[in-house]
Coordinates of C-alpha atoms in Angstrom, one line a residue:
X1 CA 18.0 -22.7 30.7
X2 CA 20.8 -20.4 29.8
X3 CA 21.7 -19.9 26.2
X4 CA 25.5 -20.5 25.7
X5 CA 27.0 -18.0 23.4
X6 CA 30.3 -16.9 24.9
X7 CA 32.6 -15.6 22.3
X8 CA 36.2 -16.6 22.0
X9 CA 37.9 -13.5 20.6
X10 CA 39.8 -14.7 17.6
X11 CA 43.1 -13.0 16.7
X12 CA 42.9 -11.0 13.5
X13 CA 46.3 -12.3 12.6
X14 CA 44.8 -15.7 12.0
X15 CA 43.1 -14.3 8.9
X16 CA 46.0 -12.2 7.5
X17 CA 47.0 -14.8 5.0
X18 CA 43.8 -16.7 4.5
X19 CA 41.7 -13.7 3.4
X20 CA 43.7 -11.4 1.2
X21 CA 40.6 -9.6 -0.2
X22 CA 37.3 -8.7 1.3
X23 CA 36.5 -6.1 -1.3
X24 CA 33.8 -8.2 -2.9
X25 CA 30.5 -6.8 -4.1
X26 CA 29.1 -4.3 -1.6
X27 CA 25.5 -3.9 -0.4
X28 CA 24.0 -0.7 1.1
X29 CA 23.7 -1.2 4.9
X30 CA 22.1 2.1 5.8
X31 CA 21.2 5.3 4.0
X32 CA 19.6 8.5 5.2
X33 CA 18.2 11.7 3.7
X34 CA 20.4 14.7 4.6
X35 CA 18.7 16.2 7.7
X36 CA 17.3 19.7 7.6
X37 CA 19.8 22.5 8.2
X38 CA 22.8 20.4 7.4
X39 CA 24.7 21.2 4.3
X40 CA 27.9 19.9 2.8
X41 CA 30.8 22.3 3.2
X42 CA 33.5 20.2 1.6
X43 CA 35.1 16.8 1.4
X44 CA 36.4 15.2 4.6
X45 CA 40.2 15.5 5.0
X46 CA 41.6 12.1 4.1
X47 CA 43.7 11.9 7.2
X48 CA 40.9 12.9 9.6
X49 CA 40.6 10.2 12.2
X50 CA 37.3 8.5 12.9
X51 CA 36.6 6.4 16.0
X52 CA 34.7 3.8 14.2
X53 CA 32.3 1.7 16.2
X54 CA 31.2 -1.6 14.8
X55 CA 28.2 -3.3 16.4
X56 CA 28.0 -7.1 16.0
X57 CA 24.5 -8.7 16.2
X58 CA 23.3 -9.9 19.6
X59 CA 21.4 -13.0 18.6
X60 CA 20.2 -13.8 22.1
X61 CA 19.1 -10.3 23.1
X62 CA 15.4 -11.5 23.1
X63 CA 16.5 -13.9 25.8
X64 CA 18.1 -11.1 27.8
X65 CA 14.9 -9.1 27.4
X66 CA 12.9 -12.0 28.8
X67 CA 15.2 -12.2 31.8
X68 CA 14.9 -8.4 32.3
X69 CA 11.2 -8.4 32.4
X70 CA 11.1 -11.4 34.7
X71 CA 13.4 -9.8 37.3
X72 CA 11.6 -6.5 37.0
X73 CA 8.0 -7.7 37.4
X74 CA 6.9 -7.5 41.0
X75 CA 4.5 -10.4 40.5
X76 CA 7.0 -12.7 39.0
X77 CA 8.7 -15.4 41.1
X78 CA 12.1 -14.1 40.0
X79 CA 11.5 -10.5 40.9
X80 CA 14.7 -8.9 42.1
X81 CA 16.9 -11.8 41.0
X82 CA 19.2 -9.6 39.0
X83 CA 21.7 -11.0 36.6
X84 CA 25.5 -10.8 37.0
X85 CA 27.7 -8.9 34.7
X86 CA 29.0 -12.2 33.3
X87 CA 25.5 -13.5 32.7
X88 CA 24.5 -10.4 30.8
X89 CA 27.7 -10.5 28.7
X90 CA 27.0 -14.1 27.8
X91 CA 23.5 -13.2 26.6
X92 CA 24.6 -10.3 24.4
X93 CA 27.7 -11.9 22.9
X94 CA 27.8 -12.2 19.1
X95 CA 27.9 -15.5 17.4
X96 CA 31.5 -16.8 16.8
X97 CA 30.8 -16.8 13.0
X98 CA 30.2 -13.0 13.2
X99 CA 33.4 -12.5 15.1
X100 CA 35.5 -14.5 12.6
X101 CA 33.9 -13.0 9.5
X102 CA 34.4 -9.4 10.8
X103 CA 37.9 -10.2 12.0
X104 CA 38.7 -11.4 8.5
X105 CA 37.3 -8.3 6.9
X106 CA 39.3 -6.0 9.1
X107 CA 42.5 -8.1 8.6
X108 CA 42.1 -7.8 4.8
X109 CA 42.4 -4.1 5.2
X110 CA 45.6 -4.4 7.2
X111 CA 44.1 -3.8 10.6
X112 CA 45.8 -5.7 13.4
X113 CA 44.3 -7.2 16.5
X114 CA 46.2 -4.7 18.7
X115 CA 44.4 -1.9 16.9
X116 CA 40.9 -3.0 17.9
X117 CA 39.2 -2.3 21.1
X118 CA 36.5 -4.9 22.2
X119 CA 33.7 -4.6 24.7
X120 CA 33.7 -7.3 27.4
X121 CA 31.0 -9.2 25.6
X122 CA 32.7 -8.8 22.2
X123 CA 29.6 -7.1 20.7
X124 CA 31.2 -3.8 20.1
X125 CA 34.5 -3.2 18.3
X126 CA 36.2 0.2 18.2
X127 CA 39.0 1.4 16.1
X128 CA 40.5 4.7 15.0
X129 CA 41.0 4.9 11.3
X130 CA 41.7 7.7 8.7
X131 CA 38.8 8.7 6.5
X132 CA 40.4 7.5 3.3
X133 CA 40.6 3.9 4.7
X134 CA 37.0 4.0 6.1
X135 CA 35.7 5.2 2.7
X136 CA 37.3 2.2 1.1
X137 CA 36.0 -0.3 3.6
X138 CA 32.5 1.1 3.5
X139 CA 32.4 2.0 -0.2
X140 CA 31.3 5.5 0.6
X141 CA 32.4 9.1 0.7
X142 CA 32.6 11.3 3.8
X143 CA 32.0 15.0 3.8
X144 CA 32.3 17.8 6.3
X145 CA 28.7 18.9 7.1
X146 CA 27.8 22.2 8.6
X147 CA 24.7 23.1 10.5
X148 CA 23.3 26.4 9.1
X149 CA 22.0 27.5 12.4
X150 CA 24.7 26.7 14.9
X151 CA 27.7 26.6 12.6
X152 CA 28.6 23.2 14.1
X153 CA 30.5 20.9 11.8
X154 CA 30.7 17.1 11.7
X155 CA 32.2 14.5 9.4
X156 CA 29.5 12.2 8.1
X157 CA 28.2 10.3 5.1
X158 CA 24.6 9.7 4.1
X159 CA 25.0 6.0 3.3
X160 CA 27.5 3.2 3.7
X161 CA 27.8 -0.3 2.3
X162 CA 29.3 -3.6 3.4
X163 CA 30.7 -6.6 1.5
X164 CA 27.9 -9.1 1.0
X165 CA 29.7 -11.9 2.9
X166 CA 29.8 -9.8 6.1
X167 CA 26.5 -7.9 5.7
X168 CA 24.5 -10.0 8.2
X169 CA 27.4 -10.2 10.6
X170 CA 27.4 -6.4 11.3
X171 CA 24.4 -4.7 12.9
X172 CA 25.6 -1.1 12.5
X173 CA 28.7 1.1 12.1
X174 CA 28.9 4.7 13.4
X175 CA 29.8 7.5 13.1
X176 CA 28.4 7.3 9.6
X177 CA 24.8 8.4 9.2
X178 CA 24.3 9.9 12.7
X179 CA 23.7 13.6 12.6
X180 CA 22.5 13.8 16.2
X181 CA 25.2 15.8 17.9
X182 CA 24.3 15.5 21.6
X183 CA 25.4 19.0 22.3
X184 CA 24.9 21.2 25.3
X185 CA 22.0 23.0 23.5
X186 CA 20.3 19.7 23.7
X187 CA 20.7 19.2 27.4
X188 CA 17.4 19.6 29.2
X189 CA 18.4 22.7 31.1
X190 CA 15.6 25.2 30.6
X191 CA 16.4 28.3 32.6
X192 CA 18.8 29.9 35.0
X193 CA 18.6 33.2 36.9
X194 CA 20.5 34.7 39.8
X195 CA 18.7 34.8 43.1
X196 CA 18.5 38.3 44.6
X197 CA 20.1 38.0 48.1
X198 CA 17.9 40.9 49.3
X199 CA 14.8 38.9 48.5
X200 CA 13.1 38.0 51.8
X201 CA 10.5 35.4 52.5
X202 CA 7.1 37.0 53.1
X203 CA 6.5 34.5 55.9
X204 CA 3.3 33.2 54.3
X205 CA 1.5 30.4 56.1
X206 CA 2.2 26.8 55.0
X207 CA 0.3 25.4 52.1
X208 CA -1.8 22.2 52.4
X209 CA -2.7 20.1 49.4
X210 CA -6.2 18.8 49.9
X211 CA -5.6 15.8 47.5
X212 CA -2.5 14.5 49.4
X213 CA -3.0 16.0 52.8
X214 CA 0.6 17.1 52.8
X215 CA 1.7 20.6 54.1
X216 CA 4.6 22.4 52.5
X217 CA 6.4 25.7 53.4
X218 CA 5.0 28.6 51.2
X219 CA 8.5 29.4 50.1
X220 CA 8.6 26.2 48.0
X221 CA 6.4 28.0 45.5
X222 CA 9.3 30.3 44.7
X223 CA 12.4 28.3 45.5
X224 CA 12.9 24.5 45.6
X225 CA 15.3 23.2 48.2
X226 CA 16.1 19.7 49.6
X227 CA 13.7 20.4 52.4
X228 CA 11.0 21.4 49.9
X229 CA 11.4 18.1 48.0
X230 CA 11.3 16.1 51.2
X231 CA 8.0 17.9 52.2
X232 CA 6.4 17.8 48.7
X233 CA 7.2 14.1 48.3
X234 CA 6.5 12.9 51.8
X235 CA 10.0 12.0 52.8
X236 CA 10.5 14.2 55.9
X237 CA 12.4 12.4 58.6
X238 CA 13.7 9.5 56.5
X239 CA 17.3 8.9 57.2
X240 CA 19.4 6.8 54.8
X241 CA 22.5 4.8 55.8
X242 CA 26.0 4.6 54.5
X243 CA 28.0 1.4 54.1
X244 CA 25.1 -1.0 53.1
X245 CA 26.1 -1.3 49.4
X246 CA 23.8 1.5 48.1
X247 CA 25.0 4.0 45.5
X248 CA 23.7 6.9 43.3
X249 CA 25.3 8.2 40.1
X250 CA 25.2 11.3 37.8
X251 CA 26.6 11.2 34.3
X252 CA 28.1 14.4 33.0
X253 CA 29.0 15.2 29.4
X254 CA 30.2 17.9 27.0
X255 CA 32.8 19.4 29.4
X256 CA 30.1 20.5 31.8
X257 CA 31.9 19.9 35.1
X258 CA 30.7 19.6 38.7
X259 CA 32.4 21.7 41.3
X260 CA 33.2 20.5 44.8
X261 CA 33.4 23.9 46.4
X262 CA 29.9 24.7 45.1
X263 CA 28.7 21.3 46.4
X264 CA 30.1 22.4 49.9
X265 CA 28.3 25.7 49.6
X266 CA 25.1 23.9 48.7
X267 CA 25.5 21.5 51.7
X268 CA 26.1 24.4 54.1
X269 CA 23.0 26.0 52.8
X270 CA 20.7 22.9 52.7
X271 CA 22.3 19.7 54.1
X272 CA 24.3 20.7 57.2
X273 CA 25.0 17.1 58.2
X274 CA 26.9 16.7 54.9
X275 CA 28.7 20.0 55.3
X276 CA 29.8 19.0 58.8
X277 CA 31.8 16.1 57.4
X278 CA 33.0 17.8 54.2
X279 CA 31.1 15.2 52.1
X280 CA 31.8 14.9 48.4
X281 CA 31.4 12.5 45.5
X282 CA 33.6 9.9 43.9
X283 CA 34.9 11.2 40.6
X284 CA 35.2 8.7 37.7
X285 CA 36.7 9.7 34.4
X286 CA 35.3 8.1 31.3
X287 CA 37.3 8.1 28.0
X288 CA 39.6 10.8 29.4
X289 CA 36.9 13.0 31.0
X290 CA 38.3 15.8 33.1
X291 CA 37.7 17.2 36.6
X292 CA 38.7 20.8 36.6
X293 CA 37.8 22.8 39.7
X294 CA 38.6 26.2 38.2
X295 CA 35.7 28.6 38.8
X296 CA 35.8 29.5 35.1
X297 CA 34.8 25.9 34.2
X298 CA 31.9 25.3 36.5
X299 CA 29.0 23.6 34.9
X300 CA 25.4 24.7 35.8
X301 CA 24.0 21.4 34.6
X302 CA 26.4 19.2 36.5
X303 CA 26.1 21.3 39.7
X304 CA 22.4 21.0 39.6
X305 CA 22.5 17.3 39.1
X306 CA 25.1 16.5 41.8
X307 CA 23.8 19.0 44.4
X308 CA 20.3 17.7 44.4
X309 CA 20.8 14.0 43.7
X310 CA 23.6 13.8 46.4
X311 CA 21.9 16.2 48.7
X312 CA 18.8 14.1 48.9
X313 CA 20.7 10.9 49.4
X314 CA 23.6 11.8 51.8
X315 CA 25.3 9.7 53.2
X316 CA 24.7 7.2 50.4
X317 CA 27.8 6.6 48.2
X318 CA 27.7 9.0 45.3
X319 CA 29.6 9.0 42.0
X320 CA 30.0 11.6 39.3
X321 CA 31.0 10.4 35.8
X322 CA 32.7 12.9 33.6
X323 CA 32.7 11.6 30.0
X324 CA 35.1 13.3 27.5
X325 CA 34.0 15.1 24.3
X326 CA 33.8 18.7 23.3
X327 CA 31.3 20.0 20.8
X328 CA 31.0 21.8 18.5
X329 CA 33.7 20.2 16.6
X330 CA 35.5 21.9 13.7
X331 CA 37.6 19.4 11.7
X332 CA 41.0 20.8 10.9
X333 CA 44.6 19.8 11.2
X334 CA 44.8 20.8 14.9
X335 CA 41.9 18.6 15.9
X336 CA 42.1 15.5 13.7
X337 CA 39.6 13.4 15.7
X338 CA 36.1 14.1 16.9
X339 CA 34.4 12.4 19.8
X340 CA 30.7 13.2 19.3
X341 CA 29.0 10.1 20.7
X342 CA 29.9 10.4 24.4
X343 CA 26.8 8.4 25.3
X344 CA 28.2 5.2 23.9
X345 CA 31.6 5.9 25.5
X346 CA 29.8 6.1 28.9
X347 CA 27.7 2.9 28.1
X348 CA 30.9 1.0 27.2
X349 CA 32.5 2.1 30.5
X350 CA 29.6 1.5 32.9
X351 CA 28.8 -1.9 31.4
X352 CA 32.4 -3.0 32.0
X353 CA 32.2 -1.8 35.6
X354 CA 31.6 -4.7 38.1
X355 CA 29.5 -2.5 40.4
X356 CA 27.8 0.5 38.8
X357 CA 25.7 2.8 40.9
X358 CA 22.2 1.5 41.6
X359 CA 20.4 4.7 40.6
X360 CA 21.8 6.8 37.8
X361 CA 20.4 10.1 36.2
X362 CA 21.2 11.6 32.9
X363 CA 20.0 15.1 31.8
X364 CA 21.1 15.1 28.1
X365 CA 19.5 13.9 24.9
X366 CA 18.6 14.5 21.3
X367 CA 15.5 14.7 19.2
X368 CA 14.8 11.0 18.4
X369 CA 14.7 11.7 14.7
X370 CA 18.3 13.0 14.6
X371 CA 19.6 9.6 15.8
X372 CA 19.5 6.7 13.3
X373 CA 17.0 4.1 14.4
X374 CA 19.7 1.3 14.3
X375 CA 21.9 3.3 16.7
X376 CA 19.0 4.2 19.0
X377 CA 18.0 0.6 19.3
X378 CA 21.5 -0.6 20.0
X379 CA 22.1 2.1 22.7
X380 CA 18.7 1.2 24.2
X381 CA 19.8 -2.4 24.3
X382 CA 22.8 -1.2 26.5
X383 CA 20.4 0.3 28.9
X384 CA 18.5 -3.0 29.1
X385 CA 21.7 -4.7 30.1
X386 CA 22.1 -2.3 33.0
X387 CA 18.5 -2.8 34.1
X388 CA 19.0 -6.6 34.1
X389 CA 21.9 -6.1 36.5
X390 CA 19.8 -4.1 39.0
X391 CA 20.5 -0.5 37.9
X392 CA 17.7 2.1 37.7
X393 CA 18.2 4.6 34.9
X394 CA 16.6 8.0 34.7
X395 CA 16.5 10.4 31.7
X396 CA 15.1 13.9 31.5
X397 CA 12.1 13.9 29.1
X398 CA 13.1 17.2 27.5
X399 CA 12.0 20.8 27.7
X400 CA 10.2 21.3 24.4
X401 CA 6.7 20.1 25.3
X402 CA 5.6 18.0 22.4
X403 CA 8.0 19.9 20.2
X404 CA 11.5 19.6 18.8
X405 CA 13.5 20.7 21.9
X406 CA 13.2 24.4 21.3
X407 CA 11.8 25.7 24.6
X408 CA 9.9 28.4 22.8
X409 CA 6.7 26.9 21.3
X410 CA 6.5 29.9 18.9
X411 CA 9.8 29.0 17.2
X412 CA 9.5 25.2 17.0
X413 CA 9.6 23.8 13.6
X414 CA 8.5 20.2 14.3
X415 CA 9.4 19.1 10.8
X416 CA 10.3 15.5 10.1
X417 CA 13.9 14.7 9.0
X418 CA 13.1 12.0 6.5
X419 CA 12.8 14.3 3.5
X420 CA 9.0 14.5 3.5
X421 CA 9.0 17.7 5.6
X422 CA 5.8 16.7 7.5
X423 CA 4.8 18.4 10.6
X424 CA 5.0 16.0 13.5
X425 CA 5.5 16.0 17.3
X426 CA 9.2 15.3 18.1
X427 CA 9.9 12.8 20.9
X428 CA 13.3 12.8 22.5
X429 CA 16.0 10.1 22.8
X430 CA 17.1 8.3 25.0
X431 CA 13.9 9.1 26.9
X432 CA 12.0 7.1 24.2
X433 CA 14.0 4.0 25.0
X434 CA 11.6 1.6 26.9
X435 CA 14.3 0.4 29.2
X436 CA 14.8 3.8 31.0
X437 CA 12.5 5.8 33.2
X438 CA 11.7 9.1 31.5
X439 CA 11.1 11.9 33.9
X440 CA 8.9 14.9 33.1
X441 CA 8.3 18.1 35.0
X442 CA 5.9 19.8 37.4
X443 CA 5.9 23.1 39.2
X444 CA 4.4 24.8 42.2
X445 CA 2.4 23.2 45.1
X446 CA -0.2 21.8 44.8
X447 CA 1.6 20.5 41.8
X448 CA 0.7 21.1 38.2
X449 CA 2.4 20.1 35.0
X450 CA 5.1 22.5 33.8
X451 CA 4.4 23.7 30.3
X452 CA 7.8 22.7 28.9
X453 CA 7.6 19.1 30.1
X454 CA 8.9 16.9 27.2
X455 CA 6.4 14.3 26.1
X456 CA 5.1 12.2 23.3
X457 CA 5.3 8.9 21.5
X458 CA 8.3 7.2 19.9
X459 CA 8.5 6.6 16.2
X460 CA 11.3 3.9 16.8
X461 CA 10.1 1.9 19.7
X462 CA 6.7 0.2 20.0
X463 CA 4.7 0.6 23.2
X464 CA 6.0 -1.8 25.8
X465 CA 3.5 -4.1 27.4
X466 CA 3.9 -2.6 30.8
X467 CA 2.4 0.6 29.4
X468 CA -0.6 -1.0 27.6
X469 CA -3.3 -0.4 30.1
X470 CA -2.2 3.1 31.2
X471 CA -1.5 4.6 27.8
X472 CA -4.5 3.0 26.1
X473 CA -6.7 4.5 28.8
X474 CA -5.2 7.9 28.1
X475 CA -5.7 7.6 24.3
X476 CA -9.3 6.6 24.7
X477 CA -9.9 9.9 26.6
X478 CA -8.7 12.0 23.7
X479 CA -11.5 13.3 21.5
X480 CA -11.6 11.5 18.1
X481 CA -9.1 12.8 15.7
X482 CA -7.1 14.8 18.2
X483 CA -3.7 15.5 16.6
X484 CA -4.3 12.9 14.0
X485 CA -1.1 12.2 12.1
X486 CA 1.1 14.2 14.5
X487 CA 2.1 11.3 16.7
X488 CA 2.4 7.5 16.7
X489 CA -0.3 6.2 19.1
X490 CA 1.4 2.8 19.1
X491 CA 4.8 4.1 20.1
X492 CA 6.5 3.9 23.5
X493 CA 5.0 6.8 25.4
X494 CA 6.9 9.4 27.6
X495 CA 7.3 10.5 30.3
X496 CA 6.8 7.6 32.8
X497 CA 6.9 9.8 35.9
X498 CA 7.5 13.4 36.9
X499 CA 9.0 15.6 39.7
X500 CA 9.5 19.3 40.4
X501 CA 11.4 21.0 37.6
X502 CA 11.8 24.7 38.2
X503 CA 13.2 27.3 40.7
X504 CA 15.8 24.8 42.1
X505 CA 18.3 26.7 44.4
X506 CA 21.6 25.7 42.9
X507 CA 25.1 27.1 43.8
X508 CA 27.3 28.2 41.0
X509 CA 30.7 29.9 41.9
X510 CA 29.4 30.2 45.5
X511 CA 26.3 32.1 44.6
X512 CA 22.7 30.8 44.5
X513 CA 20.8 30.6 41.3
X514 CA 17.3 29.5 40.3
X515 CA 17.7 26.7 37.7
X516 CA 14.8 25.0 35.9
X517 CA 14.2 22.1 33.4
X518 CA 13.5 18.5 33.4
X519 CA 17.3 18.3 34.0
X520 CA 16.2 19.1 37.6
X521 CA 13.4 16.5 37.8
X522 CA 15.5 13.6 36.7
X523 CA 18.3 13.8 39.4
X524 CA 15.7 14.6 42.0
X525 CA 13.7 11.5 41.1
X526 CA 16.9 9.4 41.0
X527 CA 17.6 10.6 44.5
X528 CA 14.3 9.4 45.9
X529 CA 14.9 6.0 44.3
X530 CA 18.2 6.0 46.0
X531 CA 16.2 6.3 49.3
X532 CA 13.9 3.5 48.2
X533 CA 16.9 1.3 47.6
X534 CA 18.2 2.2 51.0
X535 CA 15.0 0.9 52.6
X536 CA 15.1 -2.3 50.6
X537 CA 18.8 -3.0 51.3
X538 CA 18.2 -2.5 55.0
X539 CA 15.7 -5.3 54.9
X540 CA 18.0 -7.6 52.9
X541 CA 16.1 -7.0 49.6
X542 CA 17.9 -6.4 46.3
X543 CA 17.9 -3.0 44.5
X544 CA 14.9 -2.0 42.5
X545 CA 16.6 -2.2 39.1
X546 CA 14.5 -1.5 36.0
X547 CA 11.5 0.3 37.5
X548 CA 8.9 0.7 34.8
X549 CA 7.1 -2.7 35.2
X550 CA 6.8 -2.0 38.9
X551 CA 5.7 1.6 38.6
X552 CA 2.9 0.7 36.1
X553 CA 1.5 -2.1 38.2
X554 CA 2.1 -2.7 42.0
X555 CA 3.5 0.7 42.7
X556 CA 1.1 2.8 40.6
X557 CA -0.8 3.9 43.8
X558 CA 2.4 5.4 45.1
X559 CA 2.2 8.4 42.8
X560 CA 0.5 11.8 43.1
X561 CA -1.8 12.1 40.1
X562 CA -1.2 15.5 38.3
X563 CA -4.4 16.7 36.6
X564 CA -3.7 20.3 35.7
X565 CA -1.5 21.8 32.9
X566 CA -0.6 21.2 29.3
X567 CA 2.6 21.2 27.2
X568 CA 2.2 23.3 24.1
X569 CA 4.4 22.9 21.0
X570 CA 4.3 22.4 17.2
X571 CA 1.6 25.0 16.9
X572 CA -0.7 23.1 19.3
X573 CA -1.7 23.2 22.9
X574 CA 0.0 19.8 23.4
X575 CA -1.5 17.2 25.7
X576 CA -3.4 17.9 28.9
X577 CA -2.7 16.5 32.3
X578 CA -5.6 14.3 33.3
X579 CA -6.6 11.6 35.7
X580 CA -4.3 8.6 35.4
X581 CA -1.3 8.4 33.1
X582 CA -1.0 11.3 30.7
X583 CA 1.5 12.4 28.1
X584 CA 2.9 15.3 30.1
X585 CA 3.4 14.0 33.6
X586 CA 3.2 10.2 33.2
X587 CA 2.0 8.4 36.3
X588 CA 2.6 11.5 38.4
X589 CA 5.1 12.5 41.1
X590 CA 6.4 10.2 43.9
X591 CA 4.8 9.9 47.3
X592 CA 7.9 8.4 49.1
X593 CA 5.9 7.4 52.2
X594 CA 3.6 5.3 50.1
X595 CA 6.2 3.9 47.7
X596 CA 8.5 2.8 50.5
X597 CA 5.7 0.6 51.9
X598 CA 4.9 -0.7 48.5
X599 CA 8.5 -1.8 47.7
X600 CA 9.5 -3.2 51.0

């Protein structure tokens, strides 16, 4: 039975006369300890504009979650019966009482209906307001905070309050206490080096992996191409189709732009069929995201993502999302507004889209602890909505091993941000969200775990039931007391799966470069899922959608188990790859030939 909770959006003007004052006694909604390395550099300018995002509670989210698991469980009778956009919006809509109370509060501060943006479900409100008004509404004081390492500046407060009569009708408000900056440093791009055009193959004999029986060109141990991925993951000879409703997407951020000329150079080098028809991607601007094709504005990250995801899946429909936002931000008169949460702008947009791509990869993230728990959980709920609609989401697990995102284990601090200054492994977000598929990294053939593969256990999200058997088995293998106190053994574990993550041959300004990082493994894995969706759609089956319940059960035998390697960080050797799931490569890497049989 469906839960009826559709919201009728009530005009703010209705309350303009009835509620002259909402400035009653306030109650602290959220407070944080100032994070390490952030210091106050001065008061926030009173006319500085903040794009305030108000999240209203989703009282029926648990019902949506039940639906998500039902349609994602390969043994459930409803497997594959994805929800429609309208059904999902109905399940996440706030209670009408919350809508009316918050409308009244806004109206009491002179905010008109036309000033407020609303998500299709009415669960998010967005409004641009000057700092001086936000401070009054939230009974707080904003400051300009500066990061002592990067020099980056943001406008934040360490606590905010709400009137008691609307306290329960608001789940969270940001940007307030969120010091995660989602900057390019935090992307999962690990390394880049120009390929010497004089470097010639040594014509070594092909390599055979005794465990899988697969044979791969020896060159794949020095350079990863589309052909290498097809060989390593048993997809040689598979031909996807166009025009059957399939689609693959890449989300780009922080003014890192994909370049069509470089995509053509890549296709000419590795996918001649695509080059022959001058294939390209659909460009979608999110919140004003740009699409410059100037060689001076080429993004290595976006080129990597688009070239390999779209190269693997040609001629499947491909989409590149460019979401606006330019960090670091320096608040001054010339730039009165900062947009430092592009992830939520993208989520707003794609959730409003009637037909989002069926397989989407993202190669950006933050240390989980830099993101307030309330915000992380609310963003994660947005990913669940996409999964319920049949979309598979992939996120790079990060490049810091078990550490804090710094790729050099020797310089990792791994210190908690809660004021206790404890040493602890640092998981990444959004990889730690249980409703995405977190992708770690491997290298070479036969494959081994790459040392920088991000991994660990969430401190925000408990271990989802689909992971219980696999993760419990891994934890039982750890010697008693291993890393005691450094990680949360009951947390959502990452990564879920892995793929090659180094020496990718990427074209930048027409020249080939080697690029590495789990920012490579995520789009590659998303590409193979695009091929699996192709096989399903050809047989009249729905898209795979949220994958983790499938991967940890029926499809677990479709992965190559990686048993060599470790991911050092935080002054430790990290976790070891081992038989079965492990906290460095997850379930392993895909065997497309096996998976396609398991899912069709």
